[in-house]
CSV table of C-alpha atoms and ligand atoms in Angstrom, one decimal:
chain,number,residue,atom,x,y,z
R,244,MET,CA,26.8,-3.8,-29.9
R,245,PRO,CA,24.0,-5.6,-28.1
R,246,SER,CA,24.6,-8.4,-26.5
R,247,SER,CA,21.7,-11.5,-26.0
R,248,GLN,CA,20.4,-15.0,-24.2
R,249,LEU,CA,18.6,-15.8,-27.8
R,250,VAL,CA,19.8,-14.7,-31.8
R,251,ILE,CA,17.8,-15.4,-34.6
R,252,VAL,CA,20.3,-15.4,-37.6
R,253,ALA,CA,18.1,-15.0,-40.8
R,254,ASN,CA,19.3,-13.6,-44.4
R,255,ARG,CA,16.6,-10.8,-43.9
R,256,LEU,CA,15.5,-8.5,-41.2
R,257,PRO,CA,12.1,-8.3,-40.3
R,258,VAL,CA,11.5,-4.6,-41.5
R,259,ASP,CA,12.4,-2.5,-44.9
R,260,ARG,CA,14.2,0.4,-45.5
R,261,VAL,CA,11.5,3.4,-46.7
R,262,GLU,CA,11.6,6.8,-47.3
R,263,LEU,CA,9.8,8.5,-44.1
R,264,PRO,CA,7.2,11.6,-45.1
R,265,ASP,CA,9.9,13.7,-44.1
R,266,GLY,CA,12.1,12.4,-46.5
R,267,SER,CA,14.7,10.8,-44.4
R,268,MET,CA,15.1,6.8,-44.2
R,269,GLY,CA,13.3,5.1,-41.9
R,270,TRP,CA,12.0,1.3,-41.0
R,271,ARG,CA,9.1,-0.8,-42.0
R,272,ARG,CA,7.9,-3.5,-40.5
R,273,SER,CA,7.6,-6.3,-43.4
R,274,PRO,CA,4.5,-8.6,-42.5
R,275,GLY,CA,6.5,-11.7,-43.0
R,276,GLY,CA,5.4,-14.9,-41.2
R,277,LEU,CA,8.4,-15.5,-39.7
R,278,VAL,CA,8.8,-12.4,-37.5
R,279,THR,CA,4.7,-13.0,-36.1
R,280,ALA,CA,5.8,-16.6,-35.2
R,281,LEU,CA,9.0,-15.0,-33.5
R,282,ASP,CA,7.8,-11.9,-32.1
R,283,PRO,CA,6.8,-13.7,-28.4
R,284,VAL,CA,9.8,-15.7,-28.2
R,285,MET,CA,12.3,-12.7,-28.3
R,286,ARG,CA,10.3,-10.2,-26.4
R,287,SER,CA,10.4,-13.0,-23.8
R,288,ASN,CA,13.8,-13.3,-24.2
R,289,ASP,CA,14.8,-9.8,-25.1
R,290,GLY,CA,16.2,-11.0,-28.6
R,291,VAL,CA,18.4,-10.1,-31.2
R,292,TRP,CA,17.5,-10.5,-34.5
R,293,ILE,CA,20.5,-10.6,-37.2
R,294,GLY,CA,20.0,-10.0,-41.4
R,295,TRP,CA,20.3,-8.0,-44.0
R,296,PRO,CA,18.4,-5.1,-44.6
R,297,GLY,CA,18.0,-5.3,-48.4
R,298,GLY,CA,19.9,-2.6,-50.5
R,299,THR,CA,23.6,-2.0,-50.5
R,300,GLU,CA,24.1,0.6,-47.3
R,301,THR,CA,27.1,-0.1,-45.6
R,302,ASP,CA,26.7,2.1,-42.7
R,303,LEU,CA,23.7,1.0,-40.3
R,304,GLU,CA,23.9,0.9,-36.7
R,305,PRO,CA,21.7,-1.7,-35.0
R,306,PHE,CA,18.4,-0.1,-34.1
R,307,GLN,CA,15.2,-1.0,-32.1
R,308,ASP,CA,11.8,-1.6,-34.4
R,309,ASP,CA,8.9,-1.7,-32.3
R,310,GLY,CA,11.0,-3.3,-29.3
R,311,LEU,CA,12.3,-5.6,-30.9
R,312,ARG,CA,16.3,-5.4,-31.4
R,313,LEU,CA,17.8,-5.7,-35.1
R,314,VAL,CA,21.5,-5.7,-36.4
R,315,PRO,CA,21.8,-4.8,-40.1
R,316,VAL,CA,24.7,-7.2,-42.1
R,317,PRO,CA,25.5,-5.1,-45.1
R,318,LEU,CA,26.1,-7.0,-48.5
R,319,SER,CA,27.9,-5.0,-51.6
R,320,ALA,CA,26.3,-4.8,-55.1
R,321,GLU,CA,28.7,-7.5,-55.8
R,322,GLU,CA,27.4,-9.9,-53.0
R,323,VAL,CA,23.9,-9.0,-53.5
R,324,GLU,CA,24.7,-10.1,-56.8
R,325,GLU,CA,27.0,-13.2,-56.4
R,326,PHE,CA,25.9,-14.6,-52.8
R,327,TYR,CA,22.2,-13.6,-52.8
R,328,GLU,CA,21.1,-14.0,-56.7
R,329,GLY,CA,23.5,-16.2,-57.5
R,330,MET,CA,24.4,-18.8,-55.4
R,331,SER,CA,21.7,-18.7,-53.1
R,332,ASN,CA,18.6,-18.3,-55.7
R,333,ALA,CA,20.6,-19.4,-58.8
R,334,THR,CA,22.4,-23.1,-57.2
R,335,LEU,CA,20.5,-23.8,-54.3
R,336,TRP,CA,16.7,-22.8,-55.1
R,337,PRO,CA,16.8,-24.7,-58.1
R,338,ILE,CA,18.6,-28.0,-56.6
R,339,TYR,CA,16.2,-27.7,-53.4
R,340,HIS,CA,13.1,-28.0,-55.8
R,341,ASP,CA,13.6,-30.9,-58.1
R,342,VAL,CA,15.8,-28.8,-60.3
R,343,ILE,CA,12.5,-27.1,-61.9
R,344,ALA,CA,14.9,-24.9,-63.6
R,345,LYS,CA,18.6,-25.4,-64.3
R,346,PRO,CA,21.0,-24.5,-61.7
R,347,GLU,CA,24.0,-22.3,-62.3
R,348,PHE,CA,27.7,-23.3,-61.1
R,349,HIS,CA,30.2,-20.9,-60.9
R,350,ARG,CA,32.8,-21.0,-58.0
R,351,GLU,CA,33.0,-17.5,-57.4
R,352,TRP,CA,29.4,-17.5,-56.2
R,353,TRP,CA,30.6,-20.0,-53.8
R,354,ASP,CA,33.8,-17.9,-53.0
R,355,SER,CA,30.7,-15.2,-51.6
R,356,TYR,CA,28.6,-18.0,-49.6
R,357,VAL,CA,31.2,-18.7,-47.8
R,358,ALA,CA,32.3,-14.7,-47.2
R,359,VAL,CA,28.8,-13.7,-46.2
R,360,ASN,CA,28.1,-17.1,-44.0
R,361,ARG,CA,31.3,-15.8,-42.4
R,362,ARG,CA,30.2,-12.5,-42.1
R,363,PHE,CA,26.9,-14.0,-40.4
R,364,ALA,CA,28.6,-15.9,-38.2
R,365,SER,CA,30.9,-13.1,-36.6
R,366,LYS,CA,27.9,-10.8,-36.2
R,367,ALA,CA,26.6,-13.7,-34.2
R,368,ILE,CA,29.4,-14.7,-31.7
R,369,GLU,CA,29.5,-10.5,-31.4
R,370,ILE,CA,26.4,-10.9,-29.7
R,371,ALA,CA,25.7,-14.0,-28.7
R,372,GLU,CA,26.0,-14.5,-24.8
R,373,GLU,CA,27.7,-17.6,-22.8
R,374,GLY,CA,25.4,-20.4,-23.4
R,375,ALA,CA,23.6,-18.6,-25.3
R,376,THR,CA,20.6,-20.1,-28.2
R,377,VAL,CA,21.3,-19.2,-31.6
R,378,TRP,CA,18.8,-20.0,-34.5
R,379,VAL,CA,20.0,-19.7,-37.6
R,380,HIS,CA,17.1,-19.8,-40.8
R,381,ASP,CA,17.2,-21.1,-44.6
R,382,TYR,CA,19.5,-22.2,-47.2
R,383,GLN,CA,21.0,-19.3,-47.7
R,384,LEU,CA,23.0,-19.5,-44.6
R,385,GLN,CA,23.7,-23.3,-44.3
R,386,LEU,CA,27.3,-22.5,-43.3
R,387,VAL,CA,26.8,-20.5,-40.1
R,388,PRO,CA,26.1,-23.6,-37.7
R,389,ALA,CA,29.7,-25.1,-38.0
R,390,MET,CA,31.6,-21.2,-38.0
R,391,LEU,CA,29.7,-20.5,-35.0
R,392,ARG,CA,30.6,-24.1,-33.3
R,393,GLU,CA,34.2,-23.8,-34.5
R,394,LEU,CA,34.5,-20.6,-32.3
R,395,ARG,CA,32.0,-21.4,-30.0
R,396,PRO,CA,31.2,-24.1,-28.6
R,397,ASP,CA,29.5,-22.6,-25.4
R,398,LEU,CA,26.3,-22.4,-28.0
R,399,ARG,CA,23.4,-24.0,-28.5
R,400,ILE,CA,22.8,-24.2,-32.0
R,401,GLY,CA,19.8,-24.5,-34.2
R,402,PHE,CA,19.1,-24.8,-38.2
R,403,TYR,CA,15.9,-24.3,-39.7
R,404,LEU,CA,14.8,-25.2,-43.4
R,405,HIS,CA,12.4,-23.2,-45.3
R,406,ILE,CA,12.4,-25.0,-48.9
R,407,PRO,CA,12.6,-28.7,-48.8
R,408,PHE,CA,15.9,-30.7,-48.5
R,409,PRO,CA,16.3,-32.2,-51.9
R,410,PRO,CA,17.5,-36.3,-52.6
R,411,ALA,CA,20.6,-37.2,-52.1
R,412,GLU,CA,20.8,-37.5,-56.2
R,413,LEU,CA,20.3,-34.0,-57.1
R,414,PHE,CA,21.7,-33.2,-54.1
R,415,ALA,CA,25.0,-34.6,-55.0
R,416,GLN,CA,24.7,-32.5,-57.9
R,417,LEU,CA,26.4,-29.5,-55.8
R,418,PRO,CA,30.2,-29.0,-56.5
R,419,TRP,CA,29.8,-28.5,-52.6
R,420,ARG,CA,27.7,-30.5,-51.4
R,421,ARG,CA,29.6,-31.7,-48.4
R,422,GLN,CA,31.4,-28.6,-47.2
R,423,ILE,CA,27.1,-27.6,-47.0
R,424,LEU,CA,26.5,-30.7,-45.0
R,425,GLU,CA,29.3,-30.0,-42.5
R,426,GLY,CA,28.0,-27.0,-42.4
R,427,LEU,CA,24.7,-27.9,-40.9
R,428,LEU,CA,26.2,-30.4,-38.9
R,429,GLY,CA,27.2,-27.5,-36.8
R,430,ALA,CA,23.9,-27.2,-35.2
R,431,ASP,CA,22.3,-29.1,-32.1
R,432,LEU,CA,18.7,-29.8,-34.6
R,433,VAL,CA,18.2,-29.3,-38.1
R,434,GLY,CA,14.8,-28.7,-38.6
R,435,PHE,CA,12.9,-29.2,-41.7
R,436,GLN,CA,9.7,-28.7,-43.2
R,437,MET,CA,8.6,-32.4,-43.3
R,438,ALA,CA,10.2,-35.9,-42.5
R,439,GLY,CA,11.4,-37.1,-46.2
R,440,GLY,CA,14.0,-34.0,-46.0
R,441,ALA,CA,15.3,-34.7,-42.7
R,442,ALA,CA,15.4,-38.3,-44.0
R,443,ASN,CA,17.0,-37.0,-46.7
R,444,PHE,CA,19.6,-35.2,-45.2
R,445,VAL,CA,20.6,-38.3,-42.6
R,446,ARG,CA,21.2,-40.2,-45.7
R,447,LEU,CA,23.1,-37.6,-47.2
R,448,VAL,CA,25.3,-37.4,-44.2
R,449,ARG,CA,26.0,-41.0,-43.8
R,450,GLN,CA,27.0,-41.3,-47.2
R,451,ARG,CA,28.5,-38.7,-48.2
R,452,VAL,CA,30.2,-37.5,-44.7
R,453,GLY,CA,30.4,-41.0,-43.1
R,454,HIS,CA,28.9,-40.5,-39.7
R,455,LYS,CA,27.5,-43.4,-37.9
R,456,THR,CA,23.5,-42.5,-37.4
R,457,HIS,CA,20.4,-44.0,-36.1
R,458,ARG,CA,16.8,-42.6,-36.8
R,459,ASP,CA,17.1,-39.0,-36.9
R,460,LEU,CA,20.3,-38.5,-34.9
R,461,ILE,CA,23.7,-38.2,-36.5
R,462,TYR,CA,26.7,-39.3,-34.7
R,463,LEU,CA,29.5,-37.4,-34.5
R,464,PRO,CA,33.4,-38.5,-33.7
R,465,ASP,CA,33.9,-35.2,-31.6
R,466,GLY,CA,30.8,-36.8,-29.2
R,467,ARG,CA,27.9,-34.5,-30.5
R,468,ALA,CA,25.1,-36.0,-31.9
R,469,VAL,CA,23.1,-34.1,-34.1
R,470,ARG,CA,19.3,-34.4,-34.2
R,471,ALA,CA,17.5,-33.8,-37.6
R,472,ALA,CA,13.9,-34.0,-37.4
R,473,ALA,CA,10.9,-32.1,-39.1
R,474,PHE,CA,8.7,-29.2,-37.7
R,475,PRO,CA,5.7,-28.0,-40.4
R,476,ILE,CA,5.5,-24.7,-40.0
R,477,SER,CA,2.7,-22.3,-40.2
R,478,ILE,CA,0.7,-19.3,-39.7
R,479,ASP,CA,-0.8,-16.6,-37.5
R,480,THR,CA,-4.6,-18.4,-37.8
R,481,ASP,CA,-5.7,-16.3,-35.0
R,482,GLY,CA,-4.9,-13.2,-36.6
R,483,PHE,CA,-5.4,-14.2,-40.0
R,484,GLU,CA,-9.3,-15.0,-38.9
R,485,ALA,CA,-9.8,-11.8,-36.9
R,486,LEU,CA,-8.3,-9.6,-40.2
R,487,ALA,CA,-11.2,-10.9,-42.8
R,488,ARG,CA,-13.5,-10.8,-39.6
R,489,GLU,CA,-13.3,-7.2,-40.1
R,490,GLU,CA,-15.9,-5.1,-41.5
R,491,SER,CA,-13.6,-3.0,-44.1
R,492,VAL,CA,-12.1,-6.6,-45.3
R,493,VAL,CA,-15.8,-7.9,-45.6
R,494,ALA,CA,-16.8,-5.0,-47.2
R,495,ARG,CA,-13.6,-5.1,-49.5
R,496,ALA,CA,-14.0,-8.8,-50.8
R,497,ALA,CA,-17.9,-8.0,-51.8
R,498,GLU,CA,-16.4,-4.5,-53.7
R,499,ILE,CA,-13.3,-7.4,-55.3
R,500,ARG,CA,-16.5,-9.1,-56.2
R,501,GLU,CA,-18.3,-6.7,-57.5
R,502,ALA,CA,-15.5,-5.3,-59.8
R,503,VAL,CA,-14.6,-8.5,-61.2
R,504,GLY,CA,-18.3,-8.5,-62.4
R,505,ASN,CA,-20.0,-10.6,-59.8
R,506,PRO,CA,-18.8,-14.0,-61.4
R,507,ARG,CA,-21.0,-17.0,-59.8
R,508,LYS,CA,-17.7,-18.2,-59.1
R,509,MET,CA,-14.1,-17.0,-58.4
R,510,PHE,CA,-11.0,-18.9,-58.6
R,511,LEU,CA,-7.2,-17.3,-57.1
R,512,GLY,CA,-4.3,-18.0,-57.3
R,513,ILE,CA,-1.5,-15.6,-54.6
R,514,ASP,CA,2.6,-16.4,-55.1
R,515,ARG,CA,5.4,-15.1,-55.4
R,516,LEU,CA,6.5,-15.2,-59.2
R,517,ASP,CA,8.4,-17.9,-59.0
R,518,TYR,CA,9.2,-21.1,-61.1
R,519,THR,CA,8.0,-23.6,-58.7
R,520,LYS,CA,4.9,-22.3,-58.2
R,521,GLY,CA,3.4,-23.9,-61.0
R,522,ILE,CA,1.5,-20.4,-62.3
R,523,PHE,CA,1.7,-21.2,-66.0
R,524,ALA,CA,0.5,-24.9,-65.7
R,525,ARG,CA,-3.1,-24.1,-63.7
R,526,LEU,CA,-3.6,-20.8,-66.2
R,527,ARG,CA,-3.5,-22.9,-68.6
R,528,ALA,CA,-5.6,-26.2,-66.9
R,529,PHE,CA,-8.5,-23.4,-66.3
R,530,SER,CA,-8.0,-21.7,-69.6
R,531,GLU,CA,-8.6,-25.3,-71.2
R,532,LEU,CA,-11.4,-25.7,-69.6
R,533,ILE,CA,-12.8,-22.6,-70.9
R,534,ALA,CA,-11.9,-23.4,-74.3
R,535,ASP,CA,-13.8,-27.0,-73.8
R,536,GLY,CA,-17.2,-25.4,-73.2
R,537,GLU,CA,-17.2,-26.9,-69.1
R,538,ILE,CA,-16.5,-23.5,-67.9
R,539,ASP,CA,-18.3,-20.3,-69.4
R,540,VAL,CA,-16.3,-16.9,-68.6
R,541,GLU,CA,-19.8,-15.3,-68.1
R,542,ASP,CA,-19.6,-17.7,-65.3
R,543,ALA,CA,-16.2,-17.5,-63.9
R,544,VAL,CA,-13.3,-15.4,-63.7
R,545,PHE,CA,-9.5,-16.5,-62.3
R,546,VAL,CA,-7.7,-13.8,-60.2
R,547,GLN,CA,-4.0,-14.6,-60.5
R,548,VAL,CA,-2.2,-12.0,-58.0
R,549,ALA,CA,2.2,-12.8,-58.8
R,550,THR,CA,4.0,-11.0,-56.4
R,551,PRO,CA,7.4,-9.5,-57.9
R,552,SER,CA,10.3,-11.4,-57.0
R,553,ARG,CA,14.4,-11.9,-57.5
R,554,GLU,CA,13.7,-9.7,-61.0
R,555,ARG,CA,17.2,-9.3,-61.9
R,556,VAL,CA,17.8,-13.6,-61.9
R,557,GLU,CA,17.4,-14.6,-65.4
R,558,GLN,CA,14.8,-17.8,-65.5
R,559,TYR,CA,12.1,-15.0,-63.7
R,560,ARG,CA,12.4,-12.9,-66.2
R,561,ILE,CA,11.6,-15.9,-68.7
R,562,LEU,CA,8.7,-17.0,-66.3
R,563,ARG,CA,7.3,-13.3,-66.1
R,564,ASP,CA,7.3,-13.3,-70.3
R,565,GLU,CA,5.4,-16.9,-70.3
R,566,ILE,CA,3.1,-15.6,-67.5
R,567,ASP,CA,2.6,-12.6,-69.8
R,568,ARG,CA,2.3,-13.8,-72.8
R,569,LEU,CA,-0.1,-16.7,-71.5
R,570,VAL,CA,-3.2,-14.2,-70.2
R,571,GLY,CA,-2.5,-11.9,-73.2
R,572,HIS,CA,-3.5,-15.5,-75.9
R,573,VAL,CA,-5.8,-16.4,-73.4
R,574,ASN,CA,-7.5,-13.2,-72.7
R,575,GLY,CA,-7.5,-12.6,-76.7
R,576,ASP,CA,-9.0,-15.8,-77.3
R,577,LEU,CA,-11.1,-17.0,-74.9
R,578,GLY,CA,-12.6,-13.2,-73.3
R,579,ARG,CA,-15.0,-11.0,-74.0
R,580,ILE,CA,-15.9,-7.8,-73.6
R,581,GLY,CA,-16.2,-6.6,-69.6
R,582,ARG,CA,-15.3,-10.5,-69.2
R,583,PRO,CA,-11.8,-11.4,-69.2
R,584,ALA,CA,-11.0,-14.9,-68.4
R,585,ILE,CA,-8.0,-14.1,-66.4
R,586,HIS,CA,-7.6,-11.2,-63.7
R,587,TYR,CA,-3.3,-10.7,-63.7
R,588,LEU,CA,-2.2,-8.5,-61.3
R,589,HIS,CA,1.9,-8.4,-61.2
R,590,SER,CA,2.1,-6.6,-58.3
R,591,SER,CA,2.3,-6.8,-54.6
R,592,TYR,CA,-0.9,-6.0,-51.4
R,593,PRO,CA,-1.2,-5.2,-47.6
R,594,ARG,CA,-2.5,-8.4,-45.9
R,595,GLU,CA,-5.8,-6.5,-45.5
R,596,GLU,CA,-6.2,-7.0,-49.2
R,597,MET,CA,-5.2,-10.4,-48.8
R,598,ALA,CA,-7.3,-11.3,-46.7
R,599,ALA,CA,-10.4,-9.4,-48.9
R,600,LEU,CA,-9.0,-11.7,-51.7
R,601,TYR,CA,-9.1,-15.1,-49.5
R,602,ARG,CA,-12.9,-13.6,-48.5
R,603,ALA,CA,-13.8,-13.5,-52.2
R,604,ALA,CA,-12.4,-16.2,-53.9
R,605,ASP,CA,-14.9,-19.3,-54.0
R,606,ILE,CA,-11.8,-21.4,-55.1
R,607,MET,CA,-8.0,-20.9,-54.1
R,608,VAL,CA,-5.4,-22.7,-56.5
R,609,VAL,CA,-2.2,-23.4,-55.0
R,610,THR,CA,-0.7,-25.7,-57.5
R,611,PRO,CA,3.5,-25.8,-56.9
R,612,TYR,CA,6.1,-28.5,-58.3
R,613,ARG,CA,7.6,-28.4,-55.0
R,614,ASP,CA,7.3,-26.3,-52.2
R,615,GLY,CA,8.5,-26.3,-48.7
R,616,MET,CA,5.5,-25.9,-46.9
R,617,ASN,CA,3.1,-23.3,-48.8
R,618,LEU,CA,1.7,-21.0,-46.2
R,619,VAL,CA,-0.8,-18.8,-48.7
R,620,ALA,CA,-3.0,-22.5,-48.3
R,621,LYS,CA,-3.2,-21.6,-45.0
R,622,GLU,CA,-3.8,-18.5,-44.8
R,623,TYR,CA,-7.0,-19.0,-47.2
R,624,VAL,CA,-7.9,-21.9,-44.3
R,625,ALA,CA,-7.6,-19.1,-42.0
R,626,CYS,CA,-9.9,-16.8,-43.3
R,627,ARG,CA,-12.6,-18.9,-43.9
R,628,TYR,CA,-14.3,-19.5,-40.9
R,629,ASP,CA,-17.6,-19.2,-42.9
R,630,ASP,CA,-16.7,-23.0,-43.6
R,631,GLY,CA,-16.8,-22.0,-47.3
R,632,GLY,CA,-14.9,-21.9,-50.1
R,633,ALA,CA,-12.9,-24.8,-51.8
R,634,LEU,CA,-8.9,-25.4,-51.9
R,635,VAL,CA,-7.5,-27.2,-54.8
R,636,LEU,CA,-3.7,-27.9,-53.6
R,637,SER,CA,-0.7,-29.5,-55.6
R,638,GLU,CA,0.3,-32.7,-53.7
R,639,PHE,CA,4.2,-31.7,-53.9
R,640,ALA,CA,3.5,-28.3,-51.5
R,641,GLY,CA,4.2,-29.2,-48.5
R,642,ALA,CA,0.9,-28.1,-46.9
R,643,ALA,CA,-1.0,-30.9,-48.6
R,644,ASP,CA,0.3,-33.3,-46.0
R,645,GLU,CA,-1.6,-31.4,-42.9
R,646,LEU,CA,-4.8,-30.1,-45.5
R,647,ARG,CA,-5.8,-33.8,-46.7
R,648,GLN,CA,-9.3,-32.5,-47.6
R,649,ALA,CA,-7.8,-30.3,-50.3
R,650,TRP,CA,-9.1,-31.2,-53.6
R,651,LEU,CA,-5.2,-32.6,-54.3
R,652,VAL,CA,-3.9,-32.4,-57.2
R,653,ASN,CA,-0.7,-33.2,-59.3
R,654,PRO,CA,0.6,-29.6,-61.4
R,655,TYR,CA,2.4,-32.2,-63.8
R,656,ASP,CA,-1.0,-33.6,-64.9
R,657,ILE,CA,-2.8,-31.1,-67.3
R,658,ASN,CA,-5.7,-33.1,-67.4
R,659,GLY,CA,-5.8,-34.1,-63.7
R,660,MET,CA,-6.0,-30.7,-62.5
R,661,LYS,CA,-8.3,-29.7,-64.8
R,662,SER,CA,-11.1,-32.4,-63.1
R,663,ALA,CA,-9.6,-31.2,-60.0
R,664,LEU,CA,-10.4,-27.8,-60.6
R,665,LEU,CA,-14.2,-28.7,-62.3
R,666,ASP,CA,-14.8,-30.9,-59.3
R,667,ALA,CA,-14.5,-28.1,-56.7
R,668,TYR,CA,-15.9,-25.8,-59.3
R,669,ARG,CA,-19.2,-28.0,-59.1
R,670,ALA,CA,-19.1,-29.3,-55.4
R,671,GLU,CA,-22.1,-28.9,-53.2
R,672,GLU,CA,-21.8,-26.3,-50.5
R,673,LYS,CA,-22.3,-29.0,-47.6
R,674,ASP,CA,-19.2,-31.1,-49.4
R,675,ILE,CA,-16.7,-27.8,-49.3
R,676,ALA,CA,-17.7,-27.4,-45.8
R,677,ARG,CA,-17.2,-30.6,-44.3
R,678,ARG,CA,-13.9,-30.3,-46.0
R,679,MET,CA,-12.9,-27.0,-44.9
R,680,ARG,CA,-13.9,-27.5,-41.3
R,681,ALA,CA,-11.6,-30.5,-41.5
R,682,MET,CA,-9.1,-28.2,-42.4
R,683,ARG,CA,-9.6,-25.2,-40.2
R,684,LYS,CA,-9.0,-27.6,-37.4
R,685,THR,CA,-5.8,-28.4,-38.2
R,686,VAL,CA,-4.5,-24.7,-38.7
R,687,LEU,CA,-6.0,-23.8,-36.1
R,688,LYS,CA,-4.0,-26.3,-33.6
R,689,HIS,CA,-0.9,-26.3,-35.3
R,690,ASP,CA,0.1,-22.5,-35.9
R,691,VAL,CA,3.0,-20.8,-36.4
R,692,ALA,CA,3.5,-20.2,-32.4
R,693,ALA,CA,3.4,-24.2,-31.8
R,694,TRP,CA,5.7,-24.6,-34.5
R,695,ALA,CA,7.9,-22.1,-32.5
R,696,THR,CA,7.8,-23.7,-29.4
R,697,SER,CA,8.0,-27.1,-30.4
R,698,PHE,CA,11.5,-26.3,-32.6
R,699,LEU,CA,12.5,-24.2,-29.7
R,700,GLU,CA,12.0,-27.2,-27.2
R,701,GLY,CA,13.0,-29.5,-29.3
R,702,LEU,CA,16.2,-27.8,-29.5
R,703,SER,CA,16.5,-27.4,-25.1
R,704,ASP,CA,15.9,-31.6,-25.2
R,705,VAL,CA,18.9,-32.0,-27.7
R,706,SER,CA,21.8,-29.9,-25.6
R,707,PRO,CA,20.5,-30.1,-22.3
R,708,HIS,CA,23.4,-28.6,-20.4
R,709,GLN,CA,22.6,-24.9,-21.3
R,710,LYS,CA,20.1,-22.2,-20.0
R,711,THR,CA,16.4,-23.0,-21.3
R,712,VAL,CA,14.1,-20.1,-23.7
R,713,ARG,CA,11.5,-19.1,-22.5
R,714,THR,CA,9.0,-19.5,-25.8
R,715,GLY,CA,6.4,-17.1,-25.2
F,1008,GDG,C1,9.2,-20.1,-48.5
F,1008,GDG,C2,9.0,-21.7,-48.8
F,1008,GDG,C3,7.4,-22.0,-47.2
F,1008,GDG,C4,3.1,-13.1,-50.8
F,1008,GDG,N1,2.3,-12.2,-51.6
F,1008,GDG,C5,2.5,-10.6,-51.0
F,1008,GDG,C6,2.1,-11.0,-49.4
F,1008,GDG,N2,2.5,-12.9,-49.8
F,1008,GDG,C7,3.2,-13.6,-48.5
F,1008,GDG,C8,1.9,-14.6,-48.4
F,1008,GDG,C9,2.1,-15.9,-47.5
F,1008,GDG,C10,3.9,-15.7,-47.8
F,1008,GDG,O1,4.6,-13.9,-48.0
F,1008,GDG,C11,4.6,-16.7,-49.1
F,1008,GDG,O2,4.7,-17.8,-48.3
F,1008,GDG,P1,4.8,-18.8,-49.0
F,1008,GDG,O3,4.6,-20.5,-48.1
F,1008,GDG,O4,3.5,-19.5,-50.1
F,1008,GDG,O5,6.4,-19.0,-50.0
F,1008,GDG,P2,7.6,-18.7,-50.1
F,1008,GDG,O6,7.5,-16.9,-50.3
F,1008,GDG,O7,8.5,-19.2,-51.3
F,1008,GDG,O8,8.5,-19.3,-48.8
F,1008,GDG,C12,7.8,-21.8,-48.6
F,1008,GDG,C13,7.6,-20.7,-46.6
F,1008,GDG,O9,9.1,-20.3,-46.8
F,1008,GDG,C14,7.5,-20.5,-45.1
F,1008,GDG,O10,8.5,-21.4,-44.7
F,1008,GDG,O11,6.0,-22.1,-47.2
F,1008,GDG,O12,7.3,-23.2,-48.9
F,1008,GDG,O13,9.5,-21.8,-50.2
F,1008,GDG,O14,2.4,-15.6,-46.1
F,1008,GDG,O15,0.4,-14.8,-47.8
F,1008,GDG,N3,2.1,-10.9,-48.4
F,1008,GDG,C15,1.3,-9.4,-48.6
F,1008,GDG,N4,1.5,-9.0,-49.8
F,1008,GDG,C16,1.5,-9.4,-50.8
F,1008,GDG,O16,1.6,-8.8,-52.7
F,1008,GDG,N5,1.0,-8.8,-47.5
């Protein structure tokens, strides 16, 4: 088993299992933002990343991929169902996203969550050297910090939540609310996307666990202080911009516009097919603008990419059917030959294609009901080095805090969303460029490397007695 001074613990490994051309099984890097952010930190500290490789293979050994040291944690088919699809995605995900879908509570899912968290923690303990830093990620692993702390008080432990942390009134529904709070309190630093999430957490700890708190600090009876603070995540801005500037991507963007009939304006949505993302509401708003005669299908088209996600969870199947029906209905009623109102793609694409889509779109529409951050909005901004392109953005995405110059909307207000879409559609180039320039400044300055550095520095500050992680 490898050992290290830096251990990253995340639900997924940053690679997917694939069949190689010779028929054997191998790994392919999955192009997530997290691995881009952590790659330099992993390399300069010779870090180890622990995570589930996807699937149910049980006999996978630690391995290296392009210089990164990776340790697979296996899940059985039953655990995939109970820990991952159940407790993580059908209980915690909806509770943490304003109960947009109804959360389900099952005691056997919870048992599986505890068991899997324990497995991740044991693996981390085997690997972490004396005084090492362990950085745990996201809602699937909220018990890991306390499990680590109990057995290894020498560790410096950070936790980062990628999704919103809910208000006390919603969190209180969770039958296991206290265990989760106590799980997180094992960390020295608990990071959130937004200051509101950190404040929700501190308030809940005071109310439900009874610890003393002052501002962003929680004082534990054992003398430790835990800090809860916001670290808004970002993207590899330079990387995205460079990709969008590549000749092949520019050419592909032109090809995409041609393929959708060279409309005057192309609207674009790119999301995981998830009920938090507000895909249905935005397509409805757009189609009403066509039905009202405000937008003509000869002039505009909506391209919606919905990346398949969590397809075995019932709520996701229902959503897929609803959107299929809506798109069929809208195109049947409002489209003309060669001119559908909506191009709907239920598929995932390589990064180059994503960048070409961003370059091709005049109006990017990001309308989640609730979203920790929303990286798509930032990626769009990163790709618009031409200062072109309008962003319509939900107030309920974390990104709205930073991207103030977007056309901000309340996705629950269909009429409000219609007028924002129309404003963006009719905006003058000068106005669009002014807004985009301001947003680009923000995203260029606050990129994902800055995010990782500030979290790790924050972690060193709360537990100064251990060795410091090199941040690049
Ligand atoms: C969670 C939180 C928070 C999507 N389709 C394809 C593809 N993507 C990429 C996007 C983007 C990422 O996936 C999606 O990130 P989001 O932030 O939009 O949303 P979640 O997946 O819900 O992420 C969220 C995030 O964690 C980070 O903390 O912002 O609030 O919910 O990077 O580009 N990438 C490729 N093909 C696709 O088809 N290559």
